[in-house]
Coordinates of C-alpha atoms in Angstrom, one line a residue:
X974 CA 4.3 19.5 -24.3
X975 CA 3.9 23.2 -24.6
X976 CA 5.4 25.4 -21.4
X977 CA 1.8 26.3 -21.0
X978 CA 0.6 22.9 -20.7
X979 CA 3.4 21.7 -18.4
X980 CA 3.2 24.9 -16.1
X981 CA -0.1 24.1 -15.8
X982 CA 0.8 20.7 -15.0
X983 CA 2.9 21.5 -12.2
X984 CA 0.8 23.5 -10.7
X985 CA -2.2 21.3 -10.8
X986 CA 0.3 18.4 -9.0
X987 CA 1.4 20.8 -6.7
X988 CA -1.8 22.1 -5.4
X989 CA -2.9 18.0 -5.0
X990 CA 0.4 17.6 -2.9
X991 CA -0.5 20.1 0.0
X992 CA -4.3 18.4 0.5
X993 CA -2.2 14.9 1.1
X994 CA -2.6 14.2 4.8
X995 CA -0.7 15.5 6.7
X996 CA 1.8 13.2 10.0
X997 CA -0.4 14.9 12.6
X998 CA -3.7 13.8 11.1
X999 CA -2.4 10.6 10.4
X1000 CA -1.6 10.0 13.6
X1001 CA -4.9 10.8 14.4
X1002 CA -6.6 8.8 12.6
X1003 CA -4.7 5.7 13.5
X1004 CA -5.3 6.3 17.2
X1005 CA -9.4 6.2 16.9
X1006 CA -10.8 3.6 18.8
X1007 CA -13.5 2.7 16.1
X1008 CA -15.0 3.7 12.6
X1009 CA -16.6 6.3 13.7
X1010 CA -13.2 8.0 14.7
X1011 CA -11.4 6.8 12.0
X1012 CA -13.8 8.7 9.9
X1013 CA -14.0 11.7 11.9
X1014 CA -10.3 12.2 11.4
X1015 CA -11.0 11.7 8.0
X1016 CA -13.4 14.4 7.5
X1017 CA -10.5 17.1 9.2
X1018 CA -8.6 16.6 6.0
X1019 CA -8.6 17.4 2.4
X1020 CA -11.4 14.5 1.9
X1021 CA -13.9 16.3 3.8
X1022 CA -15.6 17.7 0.5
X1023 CA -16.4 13.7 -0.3
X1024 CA -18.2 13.1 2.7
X1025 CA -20.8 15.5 2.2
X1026 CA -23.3 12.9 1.0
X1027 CA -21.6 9.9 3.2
X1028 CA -22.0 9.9 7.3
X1029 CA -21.6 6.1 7.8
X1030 CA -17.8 4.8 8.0
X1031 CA -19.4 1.6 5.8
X1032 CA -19.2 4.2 3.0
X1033 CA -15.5 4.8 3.0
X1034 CA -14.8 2.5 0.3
X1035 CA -17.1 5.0 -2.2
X1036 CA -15.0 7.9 -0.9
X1037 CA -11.8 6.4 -1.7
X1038 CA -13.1 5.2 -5.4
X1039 CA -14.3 8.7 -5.6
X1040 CA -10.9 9.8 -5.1
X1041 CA -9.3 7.6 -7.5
X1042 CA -11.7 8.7 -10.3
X1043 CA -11.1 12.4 -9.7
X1044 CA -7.2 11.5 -9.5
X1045 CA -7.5 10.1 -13.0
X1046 CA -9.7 12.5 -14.4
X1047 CA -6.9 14.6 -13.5
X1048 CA -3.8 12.7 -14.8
X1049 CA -5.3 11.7 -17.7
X1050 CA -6.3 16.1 -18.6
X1051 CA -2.7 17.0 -17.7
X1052 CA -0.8 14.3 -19.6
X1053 CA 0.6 14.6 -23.1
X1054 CA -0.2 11.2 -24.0
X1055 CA -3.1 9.6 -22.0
X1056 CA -3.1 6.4 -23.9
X1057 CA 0.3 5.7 -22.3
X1058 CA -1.4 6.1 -18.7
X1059 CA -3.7 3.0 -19.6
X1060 CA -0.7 0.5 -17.9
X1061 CA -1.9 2.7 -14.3
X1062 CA -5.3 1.2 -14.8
X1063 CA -3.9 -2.3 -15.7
X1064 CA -5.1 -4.0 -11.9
X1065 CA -8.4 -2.9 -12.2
X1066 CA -9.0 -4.6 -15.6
X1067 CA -7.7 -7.7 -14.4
X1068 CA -9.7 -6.8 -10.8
X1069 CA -12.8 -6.4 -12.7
X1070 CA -12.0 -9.8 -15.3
X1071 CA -11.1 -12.1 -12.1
X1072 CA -14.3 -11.2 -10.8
X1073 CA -16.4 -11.3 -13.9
X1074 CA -15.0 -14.8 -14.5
X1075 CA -16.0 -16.1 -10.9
X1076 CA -19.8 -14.7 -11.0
X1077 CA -19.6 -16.8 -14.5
X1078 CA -18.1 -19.9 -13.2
X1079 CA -20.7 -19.2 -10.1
X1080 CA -24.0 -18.7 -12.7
X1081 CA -24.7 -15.7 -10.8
X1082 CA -26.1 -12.3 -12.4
X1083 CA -23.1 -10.2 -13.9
X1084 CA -25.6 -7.4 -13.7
X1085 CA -25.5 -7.0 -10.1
X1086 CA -21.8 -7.1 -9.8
X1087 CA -19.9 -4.3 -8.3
X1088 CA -17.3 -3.8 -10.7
X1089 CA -14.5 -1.1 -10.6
X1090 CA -15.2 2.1 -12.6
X1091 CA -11.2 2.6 -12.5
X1092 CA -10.2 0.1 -15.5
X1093 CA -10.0 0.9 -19.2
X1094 CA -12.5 -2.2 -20.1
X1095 CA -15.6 -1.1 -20.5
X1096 CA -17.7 -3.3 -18.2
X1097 CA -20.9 -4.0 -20.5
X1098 CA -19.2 -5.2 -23.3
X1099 CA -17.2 -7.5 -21.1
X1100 CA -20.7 -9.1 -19.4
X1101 CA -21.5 -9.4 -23.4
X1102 CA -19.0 -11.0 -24.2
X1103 CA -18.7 -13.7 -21.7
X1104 CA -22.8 -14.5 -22.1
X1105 CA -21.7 -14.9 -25.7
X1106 CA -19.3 -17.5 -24.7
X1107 CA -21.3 -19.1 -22.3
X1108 CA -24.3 -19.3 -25.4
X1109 CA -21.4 -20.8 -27.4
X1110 CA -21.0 -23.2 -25.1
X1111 CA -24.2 -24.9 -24.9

């Protein structure tokens, strides 16, 4: 890694680690009485720019998957090897697998399943492949 690369490497981490939330806001958003305080004190922090399309607490799940995929958009531009980084994304794969195999065992529509965008296996080829099997098997 060149000392241009790695500077700005550091940097780019360093900039991520004063938007983390902070004890105070914590706090805060652990004392709210409902969702709808929960994700007003989330909307004082550095998340604020992902709820600019989201106003209903349901939605918090989007703005955390959000996150992730701008965190690895990041790790994987600032690392010398991004290949090695797959093993990060390891949980999601088998996430995405365990729940792939259940809508099969279930006969239900792959299609409509809400897999993780956070996993190296590309989701298509995955629905592919298991109709394929499932043609095999009949």
């Amino acid at each position: 890694m060149s000392d241009q690369n790695y500077a700005f490497a550091v940097a780019n981490i360093r900039s991520k680690e004063r938007k983390l939330v902070h004890k105070n806001q914590l706090e805060r958003i652990i004392d709210a009485q409902n969702a709808s305080g929960f994700f007003e004190g989330l909307t004082e922090t550095s998340y604020s720019a992902y709820f600019t399309d989201k106003k209903d607490p349901e939605q918090f799940q989007e703005i955390i998957n959000q996150e992730m995929q701008d965190t690895k958009k990041m790790l994987l531009k600032i690392a010398p090897y991004p290949k090695q980084l797959d093993w990060l994304w390891l949980k999601y794969d088998f996430l995405n697998l365990k729940l792939a195999i259940k809508k099969h065992i279930a006969n239900e529509n792959l299609e409509e399943v809400n897999f993780s965008t956070l996993g190296t296996i590309n989701t298509e080829e995955l629905i592919k492949y298991l109709d394929k099997k499932q043609k095999d098997l009949i």
